[in-house]
Amino acid sequence: LVLTVEWPNDPPDTLNARRSRGIRQRGMPVTGAGQSQPNFVVAYSAADGHRVWTSDTTAGPHGLGAVEFLAAPIAVNGLLVSPCRLNDDLYAVVLDPATGKLVRQVYLCGTGGAPFDSLYACMACAADGTVFIPTGRGVLAAIDAASWSVRWIIRYDHLGKPVNEMTWQPSPAMAVSDLVVIAPADADELFAIDRATGEIRWHAPRENAQYLLGAGERLIWTVGELIRAIDTHTGKTVWSVQCGAPAGRGARSGDRLYLPLAEGLTVLDASTGQPISAESAAAVPAGNLLAYDGSLYVATAFEIRKYPDMKRGYERAVAAHQQNPADLSLAMRLGWLEYLRNQPGRTLNVLSQVPEPTRQLDEKRYGRLMHLKVLALLDLAGETETAPPEAVKLVRQAQQIAPTSE
């Protein structure tokens, strides 16, 4: 499933909430945060994009009513968990992944007054049977996923200076080593918190960072005009690199940091901060990045593009295909990489190992395989070393197997 948070009409205007975030002085009397802005989670099929269900938090013995989801749910123990707001209270709701219906709810805390930014995602994470939920209200909650009870709740808003509208962009909580790392909207600090006890191990100033890029066993990376690597266990800066203004959210893949900047895509060694020369980096447009399964995805304002790793991704694709050459997914992955490497003959060889009966198992994906085969046949026919009679034969073969006349 692909999960989104959607509004029935236009999303609420939260500009005033962002401007006044953190302006209230500690100890000042507060009033309620006002009515929540109900929305819902929608689940789409990852295979073809059709809508599977829309969440329902109103029915059943645990019904809350129409809630305001604060982030897309995460999968935990076969269920879906998400923070939500109901007027002046924050909850964690547990949804059935098959239907989107409410299974149960866990009360987290009150909102504490002050305007509430409905568009600031409070993204949770889970590790070792515990769900860690930022609230954006000076509190981090840990929920036991076996009993669905609160394990601990800690406050961090007494540390560091009050924030203004220039604070962290939404960043998910990240569980690494024995810590959970958060870059909350309501603090100008980065926090590392003991996952078992809720003790704050260390906190470090945000400085000019805009978002938390990633966290590993040894280093944590934050991104602004200055890229910082912070020691996971001490909070001390290990290295920093001046790179320029971010033009989207970066991604980490293995030992590389991919950073979309105003000047173009920059690739750094994650351990040292040294720049790495990357093929076709200049062609990657500004946007938000996702590194997944040997490829880099770029989400711009109008489209999503995929850039496979032509070295490491290709090597992994070859190894996986050798283990199971009849697998349609593995053949498609390697076939496309061979095609992008201008090897149409190898593309055809890879695709030929997928048996015909596979078509009955997944008609749409098999159609995409035939489309790739047609492209490879036409490219092979157009190569200068291909003799004219052979080129004609290849073109006719492409016409015969083409899914459509186009």
Coordinates of C-alpha atoms in Angstrom, one line a residue:
L1 CA 0.0 0.0 0.0
V2 CA 0.9 3.7 -0.5
L3 CA -0.5 5.8 2.3
T4 CA -1.3 9.5 2.1
V5 CA -2.9 12.1 4.4
E6 CA -5.6 14.0 2.5
W7 CA -8.0 16.9 3.2
P8 CA -11.6 16.9 2.2
N9 CA -11.1 20.4 0.8
D10 CA -8.2 22.8 0.7
P11 CA -5.6 22.3 3.6
P12 CA -5.9 24.8 6.4
D13 CA -3.9 28.0 6.3
T14 CA -1.2 27.5 9.0
L15 CA 1.0 30.6 8.3
N16 CA 0.0 32.3 11.5
A17 CA 0.8 29.2 13.5
R18 CA 4.2 29.0 12.0
R19 CA 4.9 32.6 12.7
S20 CA 3.9 32.3 16.3
R21 CA 5.5 28.9 16.9
G22 CA 7.5 29.2 20.1
I23 CA 6.7 32.8 20.7
R24 CA 4.7 32.0 23.9
Q25 CA 7.1 32.3 26.9
R26 CA 7.4 29.4 29.2
G27 CA 4.9 29.6 32.1
M28 CA 2.6 32.1 30.4
P29 CA -1.1 31.2 30.8
V30 CA -2.5 29.5 27.6
T31 CA -5.8 28.9 26.0
G32 CA -6.9 26.0 23.9
A33 CA -5.4 25.4 20.5
G34 CA -8.9 25.4 19.0
Q35 CA -10.8 23.0 16.8
S36 CA -8.9 20.4 14.9
Q37 CA -9.1 20.2 11.1
P38 CA -10.4 16.7 10.3
N39 CA -8.6 14.9 7.4
F40 CA -8.2 11.2 6.6
V41 CA -5.6 8.6 5.5
V42 CA -6.1 7.1 2.0
A43 CA -4.5 3.8 1.0
Y44 CA -3.6 3.2 -2.7
S45 CA -2.5 0.0 -4.3
A46 CA 1.2 0.1 -5.0
A47 CA 0.7 -2.1 -8.1
D48 CA -1.8 0.0 -10.1
G49 CA -2.6 3.1 -8.0
H50 CA -6.3 2.4 -7.3
R51 CA -7.8 3.5 -4.0
V52 CA -8.1 0.6 -1.6
W53 CA -9.7 2.4 1.4
T54 CA -10.2 5.6 3.3
S55 CA -9.6 5.6 7.1
D56 CA -12.5 5.6 9.5
T57 CA -11.9 6.7 13.0
T58 CA -15.5 7.2 14.0
A59 CA -17.0 3.7 14.2
G60 CA -16.5 0.9 16.7
P61 CA -15.9 0.7 20.4
H62 CA -12.8 2.8 20.2
G63 CA -14.2 5.4 17.9
L64 CA -12.8 8.9 18.4
G65 CA -14.7 10.9 15.8
A66 CA -13.3 12.8 12.9
V67 CA -9.6 13.4 13.7
E68 CA -6.8 15.3 12.2
F69 CA -3.9 13.0 11.2
L70 CA -0.5 14.6 11.8
A71 CA 1.5 12.2 9.6
A72 CA 1.1 9.2 7.4
P73 CA 0.9 5.9 9.4
I74 CA 3.8 3.6 9.8
A75 CA 3.6 -0.2 9.8
V76 CA 4.1 -1.8 13.3
N77 CA 3.3 -5.5 14.1
G78 CA 0.9 -5.9 11.2
L79 CA -1.0 -2.7 12.0
L80 CA -0.7 0.9 11.1
V81 CA 0.1 3.6 13.6
S82 CA -0.2 7.4 13.3
P83 CA -0.4 10.4 15.6
C84 CA -3.5 12.5 15.3
R85 CA -5.2 15.5 17.0
L86 CA -8.7 15.9 18.3
N87 CA -9.1 19.5 19.3
D88 CA -6.9 20.0 22.4
D89 CA -5.7 16.4 22.7
L90 CA -3.1 14.3 20.8
Y91 CA -3.6 10.6 20.3
A92 CA -1.9 7.7 18.6
V93 CA -4.4 5.8 16.5
V94 CA -4.0 2.2 15.4
L95 CA -5.6 1.2 12.0
D96 CA -6.4 -2.1 10.4
P97 CA -4.2 -2.2 7.2
A98 CA -6.9 -4.2 5.4
T99 CA -9.8 -1.8 5.9
G100 CA -8.5 1.5 7.4
K101 CA -10.8 1.1 10.4
L102 CA -9.8 2.2 13.9
V103 CA -8.5 -0.7 16.0
R104 CA -7.7 1.3 19.1
Q105 CA -6.4 4.6 20.3
V106 CA -3.7 5.7 22.8
Y107 CA -3.9 9.1 24.5
L108 CA -0.6 11.0 24.4
C109 CA -0.9 14.5 25.8
G110 CA -2.7 17.8 25.5
T111 CA -1.7 20.4 22.9
G112 CA -0.7 22.9 25.6
G113 CA -2.4 25.8 23.9
A114 CA -0.9 28.2 21.2
P115 CA -1.7 27.9 17.5
F116 CA -1.3 24.4 16.0
D117 CA 0.5 23.9 12.7
S118 CA -1.7 21.3 11.0
L119 CA 0.7 20.9 8.0
Y120 CA 3.8 20.1 10.1
A121 CA 4.2 16.3 10.0
C122 CA 5.0 14.6 13.3
M123 CA 6.6 11.5 11.8
A124 CA 7.0 8.5 14.0
C125 CA 9.4 5.6 13.9
A126 CA 9.4 2.1 15.5
A127 CA 12.2 -0.2 16.8
D128 CA 12.3 -3.3 19.0
G129 CA 8.6 -3.3 19.7
T130 CA 8.4 0.4 20.6
V131 CA 6.8 3.3 18.6
F132 CA 8.3 6.7 19.1
I133 CA 6.0 9.6 18.4
P134 CA 7.0 13.3 18.3
T135 CA 4.2 15.6 19.2
G136 CA 5.5 19.1 18.3
R137 CA 4.5 20.1 21.8
G138 CA 7.8 19.7 23.8
V139 CA 7.1 16.0 24.3
L140 CA 8.2 12.7 22.8
A141 CA 6.1 9.6 23.6
A142 CA 7.1 6.0 23.5
I143 CA 4.4 3.4 23.1
D144 CA 4.7 -0.4 23.7
A145 CA 3.5 -2.1 20.5
A146 CA 2.5 -5.3 22.3
S147 CA 0.2 -3.8 24.9
W148 CA -0.4 -0.5 23.1
S149 CA 0.2 1.4 26.3
V150 CA 2.5 4.4 27.0
R151 CA 6.0 3.2 27.9
W152 CA 7.4 6.6 28.8
I153 CA 6.9 10.3 27.9
I154 CA 9.7 12.8 28.2
R155 CA 9.8 16.6 28.0
Y156 CA 12.6 18.4 26.2
D157 CA 11.2 21.9 25.9
H158 CA 13.1 23.1 28.9
L159 CA 16.4 22.7 27.0
G160 CA 17.7 25.1 24.5
K161 CA 16.3 28.5 23.4
P162 CA 12.7 29.1 22.3
V163 CA 12.2 28.8 18.5
N164 CA 10.8 31.1 15.9
E165 CA 9.3 30.4 12.5
M166 CA 12.8 29.4 11.2
T167 CA 13.1 26.0 12.8
W168 CA 13.5 22.4 11.7
Q169 CA 11.6 21.3 8.6
P170 CA 9.5 18.2 9.2
S171 CA 11.9 15.3 9.9
P172 CA 11.0 11.8 11.0
A173 CA 12.2 10.4 14.3
M174 CA 15.0 8.0 13.7
A175 CA 15.9 4.9 15.8
V176 CA 19.6 4.1 15.7
S177 CA 21.8 2.1 18.1
D178 CA 20.1 2.4 21.5
L179 CA 18.8 5.9 20.7
V180 CA 15.9 7.7 19.1
V181 CA 17.0 10.9 17.4
I182 CA 14.5 13.8 16.9
A183 CA 14.7 17.2 15.3
P184 CA 11.4 18.7 16.6
A185 CA 9.6 21.7 15.3
D186 CA 9.3 23.3 18.7
A187 CA 13.0 23.3 19.7
D188 CA 16.2 24.7 18.1
E189 CA 18.0 21.6 19.2
L190 CA 18.8 18.0 18.0
F191 CA 18.0 15.4 20.6
A192 CA 19.3 11.9 21.2
I193 CA 17.2 10.0 23.7
D194 CA 17.7 6.6 25.3
R195 CA 15.1 4.3 23.7
A196 CA 14.7 2.2 26.9
T197 CA 14.4 4.9 29.5
G198 CA 13.6 8.1 27.8
E199 CA 16.7 9.8 29.2
I200 CA 18.1 12.6 27.1
R201 CA 21.6 11.5 26.4
W202 CA 22.7 14.7 24.6
H203 CA 21.3 17.6 22.7
A204 CA 23.1 19.8 20.1
P205 CA 22.1 23.2 18.7
R206 CA 20.4 23.3 15.3
E207 CA 22.6 26.2 14.1
N208 CA 21.6 26.8 10.4
A209 CA 20.4 23.2 9.7
Q210 CA 17.0 22.9 8.0
Y211 CA 16.4 19.1 8.3
L212 CA 17.7 15.8 9.7
L213 CA 19.0 13.8 6.7
G214 CA 19.8 10.5 8.3
A215 CA 21.3 8.6 11.3
G216 CA 23.7 5.7 11.5
E217 CA 25.5 3.7 14.1
R218 CA 28.4 6.2 14.0
L219 CA 27.2 9.5 12.5
I220 CA 24.1 11.6 12.3
W221 CA 23.7 14.1 9.4
T222 CA 21.9 17.5 9.3
V223 CA 21.6 19.7 6.3
G224 CA 21.4 23.5 5.8
E225 CA 23.9 25.6 4.0
L226 CA 26.3 23.8 6.2
I227 CA 26.3 20.0 6.1
R228 CA 27.2 18.5 9.5
A229 CA 28.1 15.0 10.6
I230 CA 27.5 14.6 14.4
D231 CA 28.8 11.7 16.5
T232 CA 25.9 9.5 17.3
H233 CA 27.0 8.8 20.9
T234 CA 28.4 12.2 22.0
G235 CA 26.6 14.8 19.9
K236 CA 29.9 16.4 18.9
T237 CA 30.5 17.6 15.4
V238 CA 32.8 15.3 13.5
W239 CA 33.0 17.2 10.3
S240 CA 31.1 20.0 8.5
V241 CA 31.1 21.2 4.9
Q242 CA 29.8 24.4 3.4
C243 CA 27.7 23.5 0.4
G244 CA 25.2 26.2 -0.3
A245 CA 21.5 26.6 -0.1
P246 CA 19.4 23.4 -0.2
A247 CA 16.9 23.1 -3.1
G248 CA 15.1 20.0 -1.8
R249 CA 15.5 17.2 0.7
G250 CA 18.5 15.1 0.3
A251 CA 19.0 11.3 0.8
R252 CA 21.6 8.9 2.1
S253 CA 22.4 5.7 0.3
G254 CA 25.1 3.6 1.9
D255 CA 28.3 5.7 2.2
R256 CA 27.0 8.6 0.1
L257 CA 25.0 11.7 0.8
Y258 CA 23.0 13.0 -2.2
L259 CA 22.2 16.7 -1.7
P260 CA 20.0 18.8 -4.1
L261 CA 21.4 22.3 -4.0
A262 CA 20.7 25.5 -5.9
E263 CA 23.8 24.9 -7.9
G264 CA 22.9 21.3 -8.7
L265 CA 23.2 17.8 -7.1
T266 CA 26.2 17.4 -4.8
V267 CA 27.4 13.9 -3.7
L268 CA 29.5 13.6 -0.5
D269 CA 31.2 10.7 1.2
A270 CA 29.1 10.1 4.3
S271 CA 32.1 9.3 6.5
T272 CA 34.4 12.2 5.6
G273 CA 32.3 14.8 3.9
Q274 CA 34.6 14.7 0.8
P275 CA 32.9 15.4 -2.5
I276 CA 32.4 12.4 -4.8
S277 CA 32.2 12.7 -8.6
A278 CA 28.9 11.2 -9.7
E279 CA 28.0 10.5 -13.3
S280 CA 25.0 12.5 -14.7
A281 CA 24.7 14.5 -11.4
A282 CA 24.3 17.7 -13.4
A283 CA 21.3 16.3 -15.1
V284 CA 19.4 15.6 -11.8
P285 CA 16.9 18.4 -11.3
A286 CA 16.2 20.1 -7.9
G287 CA 13.6 18.3 -5.8
N288 CA 13.2 15.9 -2.9
L289 CA 15.2 12.8 -3.1
L290 CA 14.6 9.1 -2.2
A291 CA 17.4 6.5 -2.4
Y292 CA 15.7 3.1 -2.7
D293 CA 16.7 -0.3 -4.1
G294 CA 19.7 0.8 -6.1
S295 CA 18.1 3.9 -7.6
L296 CA 17.7 7.6 -6.8
Y297 CA 14.2 9.0 -7.2
V298 CA 13.7 12.8 -7.6
A299 CA 10.3 14.4 -6.8
T300 CA 10.0 17.8 -8.5
A301 CA 7.0 20.1 -8.5
F302 CA 5.6 18.3 -11.6
E303 CA 7.1 14.8 -11.9
I304 CA 9.0 12.0 -10.4
R305 CA 12.2 10.8 -12.1
K306 CA 14.2 7.6 -11.4
Y307 CA 18.0 7.5 -11.7
P308 CA 19.5 4.0 -11.3
D309 CA 23.0 3.5 -9.9
M310 CA 24.8 2.3 -13.0
K311 CA 27.7 0.8 -11.0
R312 CA 26.7 -0.6 -7.7
G313 CA 23.0 -1.0 -8.6
Y314 CA 24.0 -2.8 -11.8
E315 CA 26.3 -5.1 -9.9
R316 CA 23.6 -6.0 -7.4
A317 CA 21.0 -6.5 -10.3
V318 CA 23.4 -8.9 -12.1
A319 CA 24.0 -10.9 -8.9
A320 CA 20.3 -11.1 -8.1
H321 CA 19.3 -12.1 -11.6
Q322 CA 21.9 -14.9 -11.7
Q323 CA 20.2 -16.4 -8.6
N324 CA 16.7 -16.5 -10.3
P325 CA 16.8 -15.6 -14.0
A326 CA 13.1 -16.5 -14.5
D327 CA 11.9 -13.9 -12.0
L328 CA 10.0 -11.1 -13.8
S329 CA 11.0 -8.3 -11.4
L330 CA 14.7 -9.2 -11.5
A331 CA 14.7 -9.5 -15.2
M332 CA 13.0 -6.2 -15.7
R333 CA 15.4 -4.4 -13.4
L334 CA 18.5 -5.9 -15.1
G335 CA 17.0 -5.5 -18.5
W336 CA 16.4 -1.8 -18.1
L337 CA 19.9 -1.3 -16.7
E338 CA 21.4 -3.1 -19.7
Y339 CA 19.2 -1.0 -22.0
L340 CA 20.4 2.2 -20.3
R341 CA 24.0 1.0 -20.7
N342 CA 23.3 0.8 -24.5
Q343 CA 23.4 -3.0 -24.5
P344 CA 20.2 -4.0 -26.4
G345 CA 21.6 -7.5 -27.1
R346 CA 22.1 -8.1 -23.4
T347 CA 18.7 -6.7 -22.7
L348 CA 17.1 -9.2 -25.0
N349 CA 19.1 -12.1 -23.5
V350 CA 17.9 -11.2 -20.0
L351 CA 14.3 -10.8 -21.0
S352 CA 14.3 -14.1 -23.0
Q353 CA 14.8 -16.0 -19.7
V354 CA 11.4 -15.1 -18.4
P355 CA 9.0 -17.9 -19.2
E356 CA 5.8 -17.3 -21.2
P357 CA 3.5 -18.6 -18.4
T358 CA 4.5 -15.6 -16.3
R359 CA 2.1 -13.6 -18.4
Q360 CA -0.9 -15.1 -16.7
L361 CA 0.5 -14.2 -13.3
D362 CA 0.9 -10.5 -14.0
E363 CA -0.4 -9.3 -17.3
K364 CA 0.5 -5.6 -16.8
R365 CA 4.1 -6.2 -15.8
Y366 CA 4.5 -8.7 -18.6
G367 CA 3.2 -6.0 -21.0
R368 CA 6.0 -3.7 -19.7
L369 CA 8.5 -6.4 -20.4
M370 CA 7.3 -6.7 -24.0
H371 CA 7.6 -2.9 -24.3
L372 CA 11.2 -3.0 -23.2
K373 CA 11.8 -5.9 -25.6
V374 CA 10.5 -3.8 -28.5
L375 CA 12.8 -0.9 -27.6
A376 CA 15.8 -3.2 -27.4
L377 CA 14.9 -4.8 -30.8
L378 CA 14.6 -1.4 -32.5
D379 CA 17.8 -0.2 -31.0
L380 CA 19.6 -3.3 -32.1
A381 CA 18.2 -2.9 -35.6
G382 CA 19.6 0.6 -35.7
E383 CA 23.1 -0.3 -34.8
T384 CA 25.7 0.3 -37.5
E385 CA 27.1 -3.2 -37.3
T386 CA 23.7 -4.8 -37.9
A387 CA 23.4 -6.0 -41.5
P388 CA 20.3 -4.6 -43.4
P389 CA 18.6 -8.0 -43.7
E390 CA 19.0 -8.7 -40.0
A391 CA 17.8 -5.1 -39.2
V392 CA 14.6 -5.8 -41.2
K393 CA 14.1 -9.0 -39.3
L394 CA 14.5 -7.3 -36.0
V395 CA 12.0 -4.6 -36.9
R396 CA 9.4 -7.1 -38.0
Q397 CA 9.9 -9.0 -34.8
A398 CA 9.3 -5.8 -32.8
Q399 CA 6.1 -5.2 -34.8
Q400 CA 4.8 -8.6 -34.1
I401 CA 5.3 -8.5 -30.3
A402 CA 4.5 -4.8 -29.7
P403 CA 1.5 -4.5 -27.2
T404 CA 0.1 -1.6 -29.2
S405 CA 0.6 -0.1 -32.6
E406 CA 2.4 2.9 -31.0

